[in-house]
Short mmCIF file of N, CA and C in Angstrom, two decimals:
data_model
loop_
_atom_site.label_atom_id
_atom_site.label_comp_id
_atom_site.label_asym_id
_atom_site.label_seq_id
_atom_site.Cartn_x
_atom_site.Cartn_y
_atom_site.Cartn_z
N UNK A 243 82.24 70.77 -218.74
CA UNK A 243 82.98 72.02 -218.75
C UNK A 243 83.02 72.75 -217.47
N UNK A 244 82.44 72.99 -216.56
CA UNK A 244 81.95 73.22 -215.53
C UNK A 244 82.84 72.64 -214.59
N UNK A 245 83.43 71.49 -214.45
CA UNK A 245 84.37 70.96 -213.95
C UNK A 245 85.60 71.13 -214.52
N UNK A 246 85.80 71.86 -215.52
CA UNK A 246 87.38 72.23 -215.68
C UNK A 246 87.44 73.26 -215.33
N UNK A 247 86.16 74.43 -214.84
CA UNK A 247 86.65 75.99 -214.69
C UNK A 247 86.93 75.99 -213.14
N UNK A 248 86.09 74.75 -212.39
CA UNK A 248 86.65 74.61 -211.12
C UNK A 248 87.72 73.71 -210.55
N UNK A 249 88.49 73.34 -211.70
CA UNK A 249 90.00 72.71 -211.42
C UNK A 249 90.75 73.51 -211.24
N UNK A 250 90.04 74.74 -212.68
CA UNK A 250 90.86 75.67 -212.89
C UNK A 250 90.99 76.68 -211.92
N UNK A 251 90.41 76.52 -211.66
CA UNK A 251 90.17 77.95 -210.47
C UNK A 251 90.82 77.53 -208.64
N UNK A 252 90.66 76.48 -208.72
CA UNK A 252 91.65 75.87 -207.84
C UNK A 252 93.04 76.04 -207.90
N UNK A 253 93.51 75.41 -209.09
CA UNK A 253 94.48 75.64 -209.38
C UNK A 253 94.99 76.97 -209.69
N UNK A 254 95.02 77.59 -209.88
CA UNK A 254 94.90 79.25 -209.94
C UNK A 254 95.27 80.14 -208.77
N UNK A 255 94.95 79.42 -207.94
CA UNK A 255 94.04 80.02 -206.27
C UNK A 255 95.64 78.82 -205.62
N UNK A 256 95.68 78.17 -205.76
CA UNK A 256 96.85 76.84 -205.32
C UNK A 256 98.54 77.60 -205.35
N UNK A 257 98.35 77.87 -207.18
CA UNK A 257 99.77 78.90 -207.72
C UNK A 257 99.74 80.27 -206.76
N UNK A 258 98.43 80.89 -206.51
CA UNK A 258 98.71 82.44 -206.26
C UNK A 258 99.41 81.89 -204.73
N UNK A 259 98.70 80.85 -203.76
CA UNK A 259 99.09 80.83 -202.46
C UNK A 259 100.50 79.84 -202.15
N UNK A 260 100.90 79.16 -203.23
CA UNK A 260 102.11 79.05 -203.51
C UNK A 260 103.56 80.07 -204.09
N UNK A 261 103.23 81.12 -205.14
CA UNK A 261 103.89 82.56 -205.28
C UNK A 261 104.22 83.14 -203.16
N UNK A 262 103.07 83.01 -202.95
CA UNK A 262 103.08 83.95 -201.69
C UNK A 262 104.03 83.40 -200.97
N UNK A 263 103.84 81.90 -200.62
CA UNK A 263 105.00 80.70 -199.64
C UNK A 263 106.05 81.18 -199.77
N UNK A 264 106.77 81.18 -201.04
CA UNK A 264 107.48 81.43 -202.18
C UNK A 264 108.05 83.26 -201.98
N UNK A 265 107.71 83.63 -202.15
CA UNK A 265 108.54 85.87 -201.97
C UNK A 265 108.03 86.06 -200.59
N UNK A 266 107.23 85.66 -199.72
CA UNK A 266 107.13 86.00 -198.57
C UNK A 266 108.41 85.35 -197.66
N UNK A 267 109.02 86.77 -197.22
CA UNK A 267 109.89 87.30 -195.61
C UNK A 267 109.45 85.64 -193.89
N UNK A 268 108.15 86.40 -194.39
CA UNK A 268 108.30 85.63 -192.91
C UNK A 268 106.21 85.26 -193.68
N UNK A 269 105.78 84.15 -192.46
CA UNK A 269 104.56 83.44 -193.42
C UNK A 269 104.43 82.65 -191.09
N UNK A 270 102.84 83.05 -191.17
CA UNK A 270 102.68 82.23 -190.16
C UNK A 270 100.65 82.23 -190.09
N UNK A 271 100.85 80.55 -189.45
CA UNK A 271 99.60 79.82 -189.24
C UNK A 271 99.53 79.67 -188.08
N UNK A 272 97.90 80.10 -188.75
CA UNK A 272 97.40 80.26 -186.63
C UNK A 272 95.95 79.21 -186.71
N UNK A 273 95.63 79.31 -185.66
CA UNK A 273 93.87 77.95 -185.86
C UNK A 273 92.92 80.07 -184.82
N UNK A 274 92.30 80.12 -185.79
CA UNK A 274 91.75 81.26 -185.25
C UNK A 274 89.99 80.83 -184.84
N UNK A 275 89.98 79.76 -184.39
CA UNK A 275 88.56 79.18 -183.96
C UNK A 275 88.71 79.58 -182.60
N UNK A 276 87.38 80.52 -182.69
CA UNK A 276 86.63 81.24 -181.27
C UNK A 276 86.64 82.99 -180.98
N UNK A 277 87.34 83.04 -182.02
CA UNK A 277 87.03 84.75 -182.79
C UNK A 277 85.80 84.83 -182.98
N UNK A 278 85.93 85.78 -182.68
CA UNK A 278 84.34 86.91 -183.40
C UNK A 278 84.92 87.66 -184.03
N UNK A 279 83.77 88.20 -185.13
CA UNK A 279 83.11 88.64 -186.19
C UNK A 279 84.77 89.76 -185.26
N UNK A 280 83.89 90.79 -184.25
CA UNK A 280 84.87 92.12 -184.50
C UNK A 280 86.55 91.69 -183.85
N UNK A 281 86.96 90.36 -183.21
CA UNK A 281 87.69 90.38 -183.15
C UNK A 281 88.74 89.65 -184.16
N UNK A 282 87.85 89.26 -185.45
CA UNK A 282 88.45 89.02 -186.52
C UNK A 282 88.97 90.94 -187.48
N UNK A 283 88.21 91.48 -187.57
CA UNK A 283 88.14 92.48 -188.26
C UNK A 283 89.07 93.27 -187.66
N UNK A 284 90.09 93.16 -186.09
CA UNK A 284 90.48 94.01 -185.61
C UNK A 284 91.80 93.99 -185.55
N UNK A 285 91.85 92.20 -185.92
CA UNK A 285 93.34 91.47 -186.13
C UNK A 285 93.83 91.54 -187.90
N UNK A 286 92.43 92.21 -188.94
CA UNK A 286 92.87 91.73 -190.22
C UNK A 286 93.57 93.39 -190.20
N UNK A 287 92.70 94.67 -189.65
CA UNK A 287 93.23 95.60 -189.78
C UNK A 287 94.79 96.21 -188.89
N UNK A 288 95.05 95.36 -188.14
CA UNK A 288 96.56 95.23 -187.56
C UNK A 288 97.40 95.14 -188.50
N UNK A 289 97.50 93.86 -189.32
CA UNK A 289 97.62 93.79 -190.09
C UNK A 289 98.22 93.85 -191.44
N UNK A 290 96.83 94.36 -192.20
CA UNK A 290 97.21 95.31 -193.11
C UNK A 290 97.45 96.88 -192.51
N UNK A 291 97.67 97.37 -191.87
CA UNK A 291 98.43 98.30 -191.21
C UNK A 291 99.98 97.97 -191.84
N UNK A 292 100.65 97.18 -191.10
CA UNK A 292 101.70 96.25 -191.34
C UNK A 292 101.93 95.68 -192.11
N UNK A 293 101.47 96.27 -193.32
CA UNK A 293 101.87 95.78 -194.35
C UNK A 293 101.74 94.03 -194.80
N UNK A 294 101.13 93.11 -194.30
CA UNK A 294 101.22 91.61 -193.98
C UNK A 294 99.68 91.29 -194.58
N UNK A 295 99.22 89.84 -195.34
CA UNK A 295 98.04 89.85 -195.78
C UNK A 295 97.63 88.92 -194.72
N UNK A 296 96.19 88.83 -194.96
CA UNK A 296 95.53 87.87 -194.15
C UNK A 296 94.91 86.96 -194.99
N UNK A 297 94.45 85.66 -194.36
CA UNK A 297 93.87 84.67 -195.56
C UNK A 297 93.12 83.46 -194.73
N UNK A 298 91.53 83.13 -194.57
CA UNK A 298 91.73 82.36 -193.89
C UNK A 298 91.37 81.43 -195.53
N UNK A 299 92.51 80.21 -195.61
CA UNK A 299 92.17 79.01 -196.72
C UNK A 299 91.97 77.40 -196.13
N UNK A 300 91.25 76.62 -197.26
CA UNK A 300 91.40 75.37 -196.78
C UNK A 300 92.63 75.18 -197.00
N UNK A 301 92.34 73.61 -195.63
CA UNK A 301 94.25 72.77 -195.54
C UNK A 301 94.82 72.23 -197.11
N UNK A 302 93.54 71.31 -197.86
CA UNK A 302 93.66 71.22 -198.53
C UNK A 302 94.52 71.96 -199.63
N UNK A 303 94.13 72.85 -199.82
CA UNK A 303 94.20 74.07 -200.75
C UNK A 303 96.09 74.06 -200.24
N UNK A 304 96.42 74.34 -199.16
CA UNK A 304 97.31 74.95 -198.21
C UNK A 304 98.50 73.38 -198.65
N UNK A 305 98.09 72.29 -198.51
CA UNK A 305 99.00 71.13 -198.71
C UNK A 305 99.86 71.33 -199.87
N UNK A 306 98.68 71.79 -201.00
CA UNK A 306 99.30 71.77 -202.56
C UNK A 306 99.78 73.10 -202.31
N UNK A 307 99.80 74.15 -202.17
CA UNK A 307 100.93 74.97 -202.20
C UNK A 307 101.90 74.45 -201.41
N UNK A 308 102.43 73.39 -200.47
CA UNK A 308 103.22 73.50 -199.79
C UNK A 308 103.95 72.84 -200.71
N UNK A 309 103.29 71.42 -200.86
CA UNK A 309 103.96 70.36 -201.94
C UNK A 309 104.53 71.13 -203.00
N UNK A 310 104.57 72.50 -204.05
CA UNK A 310 104.61 73.06 -204.92
C UNK A 310 105.29 74.22 -204.05
N UNK A 311 106.08 74.43 -203.58
CA UNK A 311 106.81 75.45 -203.06
C UNK A 311 107.25 74.97 -201.68
N UNK A 312 108.17 73.37 -201.72
CA UNK A 312 108.13 72.43 -200.90
C UNK A 312 108.71 72.85 -199.63
N UNK A 313 108.00 72.82 -198.86
CA UNK A 313 107.23 73.38 -197.57
C UNK A 313 106.47 72.19 -197.11
N UNK A 314 106.77 70.75 -197.32
CA UNK A 314 105.42 70.07 -196.78
C UNK A 314 105.66 70.14 -195.69
N UNK A 315 106.99 70.42 -194.58
CA UNK A 315 107.15 69.96 -193.09
C UNK A 315 105.90 70.39 -192.83
N UNK A 316 105.08 71.97 -193.02
CA UNK A 316 104.17 72.53 -192.51
C UNK A 316 102.97 71.91 -192.58
N UNK A 317 103.25 71.30 -193.46
CA UNK A 317 101.49 70.33 -193.42
C UNK A 317 100.98 69.80 -192.27
N UNK A 318 102.16 69.43 -191.20
CA UNK A 318 101.94 68.79 -189.95
C UNK A 318 101.48 69.72 -188.76
N UNK A 319 101.28 70.91 -189.73
CA UNK A 319 100.41 72.16 -188.93
C UNK A 319 98.88 72.26 -189.06
N UNK A 320 98.73 72.13 -190.07
CA UNK A 320 97.96 71.94 -191.26
C UNK A 320 96.19 71.47 -190.79
N UNK A 321 95.80 71.60 -190.14
CA UNK A 321 94.64 70.74 -189.52
C UNK A 321 93.81 71.60 -188.65
N UNK A 322 91.92 71.73 -188.88
CA UNK A 322 91.71 72.10 -188.03
C UNK A 322 91.68 74.33 -189.12
N UNK A 323 90.53 74.86 -188.86
CA UNK A 323 90.41 75.84 -188.75
C UNK A 323 92.04 76.55 -189.26
N UNK A 324 92.59 76.68 -190.37
CA UNK A 324 94.05 77.64 -190.52
C UNK A 324 93.64 79.27 -191.23
N UNK A 325 94.25 79.93 -190.54
CA UNK A 325 94.25 81.26 -191.08
C UNK A 325 96.44 81.04 -191.91
N UNK A 326 95.94 81.98 -192.38
CA UNK A 326 97.84 82.38 -192.95
C UNK A 326 98.19 83.75 -193.27
N UNK A 327 99.01 84.26 -192.40
CA UNK A 327 99.55 85.94 -192.20
C UNK A 327 101.11 86.27 -193.14
N UNK A 328 101.10 86.22 -194.59
CA UNK A 328 101.91 86.66 -195.38
C UNK A 328 102.28 87.72 -195.05
N UNK A 329 104.07 87.75 -195.03
CA UNK A 329 104.54 89.07 -195.26
C UNK A 329 106.00 89.22 -196.20
N UNK A 330 106.01 89.90 -197.36
CA UNK A 330 107.09 90.13 -198.33
C UNK A 330 107.91 91.28 -198.02
N UNK A 331 107.59 91.89 -196.75
CA UNK A 331 109.15 93.13 -196.28
C UNK A 331 108.94 93.10 -195.05
N UNK A 332 108.48 92.61 -194.37
CA UNK A 332 109.12 92.79 -193.07
C UNK A 332 108.58 91.05 -191.92
N UNK A 333 110.14 90.49 -191.40
CA UNK A 333 110.09 89.47 -191.25
C UNK A 333 109.51 89.52 -189.94
N UNK A 334 109.14 90.23 -188.92
CA UNK A 334 108.71 89.67 -188.22
C UNK A 334 107.69 90.45 -187.00
N UNK A 335 106.70 91.35 -188.54
CA UNK A 335 105.20 91.85 -188.07
C UNK A 335 104.55 90.97 -188.25
N UNK A 336 104.85 89.57 -189.06
CA UNK A 336 103.38 88.58 -188.79
C UNK A 336 103.17 88.39 -187.66
N UNK A 337 104.41 87.28 -186.96
CA UNK A 337 104.64 87.00 -185.46
C UNK A 337 104.51 88.26 -185.00
N UNK A 338 104.79 89.33 -184.62
CA UNK A 338 104.72 89.72 -183.61
C UNK A 338 103.28 90.65 -183.36
N UNK A 339 102.85 90.95 -184.48
CA UNK A 339 101.22 90.55 -184.45
C UNK A 339 100.16 89.91 -183.46
N UNK A 340 100.45 88.53 -184.58
CA UNK A 340 99.47 87.34 -183.96
C UNK A 340 99.68 86.93 -182.79
N UNK A 341 101.16 87.67 -182.95
CA UNK A 341 102.10 86.57 -180.72
C UNK A 341 100.71 88.11 -179.73
N UNK A 342 101.47 88.76 -180.50
CA UNK A 342 100.45 89.93 -179.16
C UNK A 342 98.82 89.89 -178.97
N UNK A 343 98.67 89.69 -180.71
CA UNK A 343 97.21 89.82 -180.46
C UNK A 343 96.43 88.45 -179.79
N UNK A 344 97.28 87.05 -179.68
CA UNK A 344 96.72 85.94 -179.44
C UNK A 344 96.98 86.40 -177.46
N UNK A 345 97.96 86.59 -177.44
CA UNK A 345 98.04 86.88 -176.11
C UNK A 345 97.11 87.86 -175.07
N UNK A 346 96.42 88.85 -175.77
CA UNK A 346 94.92 88.95 -175.40
C UNK A 346 93.64 88.32 -175.92
N UNK A 347 93.42 87.14 -176.70
CA UNK A 347 92.73 86.66 -177.06
C UNK A 347 93.11 85.17 -177.10
N UNK A 348 93.27 84.69 -176.25
CA UNK A 348 92.60 83.48 -176.44
C UNK A 348 92.78 82.32 -177.22
N UNK A 349 91.85 82.96 -177.79
CA UNK A 349 91.12 81.76 -178.76
C UNK A 349 91.44 82.24 -180.20
N UNK A 350 92.61 82.57 -179.89
CA UNK A 350 93.88 82.16 -181.64
C UNK A 350 95.18 81.87 -180.75
N UNK A 351 95.29 80.64 -181.37
CA UNK A 351 96.52 79.98 -181.54
C UNK A 351 97.75 79.86 -182.63
N UNK A 352 99.04 80.20 -182.53
CA UNK A 352 99.85 80.26 -183.69
C UNK A 352 100.37 79.04 -183.42
N UNK A 353 100.33 78.36 -184.90
CA UNK A 353 100.65 76.92 -185.26
C UNK A 353 101.98 76.57 -185.95
N UNK A 354 102.67 77.19 -186.23
CA UNK A 354 103.92 77.61 -186.87
C UNK A 354 104.07 78.07 -188.13
N UNK A 355 104.96 78.53 -188.93
CA UNK A 355 104.82 79.58 -190.02
C UNK A 355 106.36 78.96 -190.74
N UNK A 356 107.00 80.36 -191.79
CA UNK A 356 108.26 80.14 -192.40
C UNK A 356 108.27 81.66 -192.40
N UNK A 357 109.77 80.89 -192.46
CA UNK A 357 110.94 82.03 -192.43
C UNK A 357 112.39 82.47 -193.31
N UNK A 358 111.54 83.17 -193.94
CA UNK A 358 112.84 83.11 -195.69
C UNK A 358 113.17 81.14 -195.70
N UNK A 359 112.52 80.99 -195.75
CA UNK A 359 112.25 79.81 -196.32
C UNK A 359 112.45 78.51 -195.99
N UNK A 360 112.06 78.97 -194.46
CA UNK A 360 112.52 77.81 -193.64
C UNK A 360 111.66 77.17 -192.87
N UNK A 361 111.01 76.10 -192.29
CA UNK A 361 109.41 76.18 -191.03
C UNK A 361 110.60 75.79 -190.40
N UNK A 362 109.53 76.52 -189.98
CA UNK A 362 109.84 77.12 -187.62
C UNK A 362 108.37 76.36 -186.79
N UNK A 363 108.93 75.80 -185.97
CA UNK A 363 107.27 75.59 -184.76
C UNK A 363 107.36 76.96 -183.91
N UNK A 364 106.10 76.43 -183.60
CA UNK A 364 105.32 77.91 -182.45
C UNK A 364 106.72 78.41 -181.39
N UNK A 365 107.55 77.99 -181.10
CA UNK A 365 108.21 78.38 -180.03
C UNK A 365 109.26 79.23 -180.18
N UNK A 366 109.26 79.34 -182.05
CA UNK A 366 110.29 79.71 -183.10
C UNK A 366 109.82 81.07 -183.46
N UNK A 367 108.70 80.68 -183.89
CA UNK A 367 107.26 82.34 -184.40
C UNK A 367 107.80 83.35 -182.90
N UNK A 368 107.05 82.44 -182.00
CA UNK A 368 106.88 83.54 -181.08
C UNK A 368 108.64 84.01 -179.87
N UNK A 369 109.23 83.10 -180.06
CA UNK A 369 111.02 83.91 -180.24
C UNK A 369 110.94 85.40 -181.42
N UNK A 370 110.59 85.09 -182.39
CA UNK A 370 110.05 86.04 -183.27
C UNK A 370 109.99 86.89 -183.14
N UNK A 371 108.72 87.44 -182.62
CA UNK A 371 108.12 88.01 -182.29
C UNK A 371 108.59 88.68 -181.66
N UNK A 372 109.21 88.43 -180.28
CA UNK A 372 109.52 89.11 -179.33
C UNK A 372 110.79 90.40 -179.50
N UNK A 373 111.09 89.39 -180.93
CA UNK A 373 112.58 90.46 -181.33
C UNK A 373 111.67 92.18 -182.15
N UNK A 374 112.88 92.72 -181.48
CA UNK A 374 112.07 94.30 -182.10
C UNK A 374 112.07 94.20 -183.66
N UNK A 375 110.74 96.03 -183.57
CA UNK A 375 110.95 95.08 -185.06
C UNK A 375 112.17 95.86 -186.29
N UNK A 376 111.84 95.86 -187.59
CA UNK A 376 112.61 96.54 -188.64
C UNK A 376 113.32 97.81 -188.19
N UNK A 377 112.53 98.50 -188.15
CA UNK A 377 112.62 99.95 -187.36
C UNK A 377 113.53 99.85 -186.01
N UNK A 378 112.99 98.85 -185.03
CA UNK A 378 113.86 98.82 -183.71
C UNK A 378 115.16 98.29 -183.99
N UNK A 379 115.48 97.58 -184.84
CA UNK A 379 117.14 97.18 -185.37
C UNK A 379 117.61 98.34 -185.96
N UNK A 380 117.07 98.59 -186.82
CA UNK A 380 117.76 99.75 -187.54
C UNK A 380 118.36 100.53 -186.86
N UNK A 381 117.60 101.29 -186.03
CA UNK A 381 117.72 101.67 -184.90
C UNK A 381 118.64 101.94 -184.03
N UNK A 382 118.84 100.27 -183.55
CA UNK A 382 120.28 100.43 -182.89
C UNK A 382 121.63 99.83 -183.31
N UNK A 383 121.52 99.49 -184.69
CA UNK A 383 122.37 99.41 -185.96
C UNK A 383 122.66 100.75 -185.79
N UNK A 384 122.28 101.71 -185.63
CA UNK A 384 122.29 103.16 -186.15
C UNK A 384 123.39 103.83 -185.17
N UNK A 385 122.41 103.13 -183.60
CA UNK A 385 123.33 103.75 -182.70
C UNK A 385 124.78 103.12 -182.40
N UNK A 386 125.09 102.18 -182.83
CA UNK A 386 125.93 101.45 -182.25
C UNK A 386 127.16 102.07 -183.39
N UNK A 387 126.41 102.06 -183.96
CA UNK A 387 127.32 102.62 -185.62
C UNK A 387 128.10 103.47 -185.20
N UNK A 388 127.63 104.58 -184.01
CA UNK A 388 127.59 106.10 -184.16
C UNK A 388 128.32 106.52 -183.12
N UNK A 389 128.22 105.15 -182.07
CA UNK A 389 129.13 104.78 -180.54
C UNK A 389 130.28 105.35 -180.90
N UNK A 390 130.87 104.77 -181.43
CA UNK A 390 132.34 105.06 -181.55
C UNK A 390 132.77 106.62 -182.00
N UNK A 391 131.91 107.21 -182.93
CA UNK A 391 132.53 108.27 -183.25
C UNK A 391 132.05 109.28 -182.44
N UNK A 392 130.94 108.93 -181.49
CA UNK A 392 131.02 109.89 -180.19
C UNK A 392 131.70 109.85 -178.86
N UNK A 393 131.93 108.28 -178.80
CA UNK A 393 133.04 108.48 -177.89
C UNK A 393 134.84 109.40 -178.26
N UNK A 394 134.50 109.32 -179.50
CA UNK A 394 135.94 109.86 -180.25
C UNK A 394 135.86 111.35 -179.89
N UNK A 395 134.50 112.05 -180.32
CA UNK A 395 134.41 113.77 -180.25
C UNK A 395 134.21 114.02 -178.67
N UNK A 396 133.97 113.12 -177.93
CA UNK A 396 134.18 113.32 -176.68
C UNK A 396 135.32 113.46 -176.15
N UNK A 397 136.42 112.39 -176.55
CA UNK A 397 137.28 112.43 -176.15
C UNK A 397 138.06 113.68 -176.89
N UNK A 398 138.18 114.08 -177.59
CA UNK A 398 138.40 115.40 -178.08
C UNK A 398 137.90 116.68 -177.44
N UNK A 399 137.18 116.75 -176.92
CA UNK A 399 136.50 117.62 -176.38
C UNK A 399 136.94 117.35 -175.39
N UNK A 400 137.34 116.70 -174.30
CA UNK A 400 137.94 116.26 -172.77
C UNK A 400 138.81 117.37 -172.94
N UNK A 401 140.11 116.09 -173.94
CA UNK A 401 141.20 116.45 -174.46
C UNK A 401 141.52 118.46 -174.23
N UNK A 402 140.35 118.71 -175.76
CA UNK A 402 140.74 120.06 -175.61
C UNK A 402 140.48 121.00 -173.97
N UNK A 403 139.12 120.93 -173.60
CA UNK A 403 139.01 121.41 -172.02
C UNK A 403 140.27 121.59 -171.34
N UNK A 404 140.52 120.46 -170.93
CA UNK A 404 141.99 120.06 -170.39
C UNK A 404 142.93 120.66 -170.90
N UNK A 405 143.11 120.96 -172.33
CA UNK A 405 144.23 121.91 -172.31
C UNK A 405 143.94 123.35 -172.56
N UNK A 406 142.56 124.06 -172.37
CA UNK A 406 142.37 125.24 -172.11
C UNK A 406 142.65 125.82 -170.50
N UNK A 407 142.21 124.68 -169.87
CA UNK A 407 142.70 125.03 -168.64
C UNK A 407 143.68 125.01 -167.69
N UNK A 408 144.91 124.17 -168.63
CA UNK A 408 145.95 124.04 -168.51
C UNK A 408 146.76 125.55 -168.90
N UNK A 409 146.46 126.28 -169.75
CA UNK A 409 147.24 127.18 -170.62
C UNK A 409 146.48 128.84 -169.86
#
């Protein structure tokens, strides 16, 4: 009876991780070996504030979840201690926070990830981390959309001023 309960609990854990892999827009896998408790606590705090879920999971559990989510290409980075960050909202946040933290703490090593259902390597995770945040991208888009109207308004104002001077 105890074995059946343990197996059921493990299957439920695999199902939860599989759902997170499928539902998240961005997932980053990292090796946290060498970080002390205060560093891990600080990292978790930064991730939590950004709405990113951070877990340390066994590689066998992760491999079963990647198989169920049809992301088996991720299995090659599932060696050694593995921490995984899931974000359901912001594709850039986990990569940005983990990459910035890794720059300050050599012990944290990025391994790879999944972005919008596609497995990516370390280089792509780092490239994603260099992108502006979602809010930054939206403000850039807004300024691009406003530019033609602003230029038109300035042109109309210049024509009006010129006519006033000429009259």
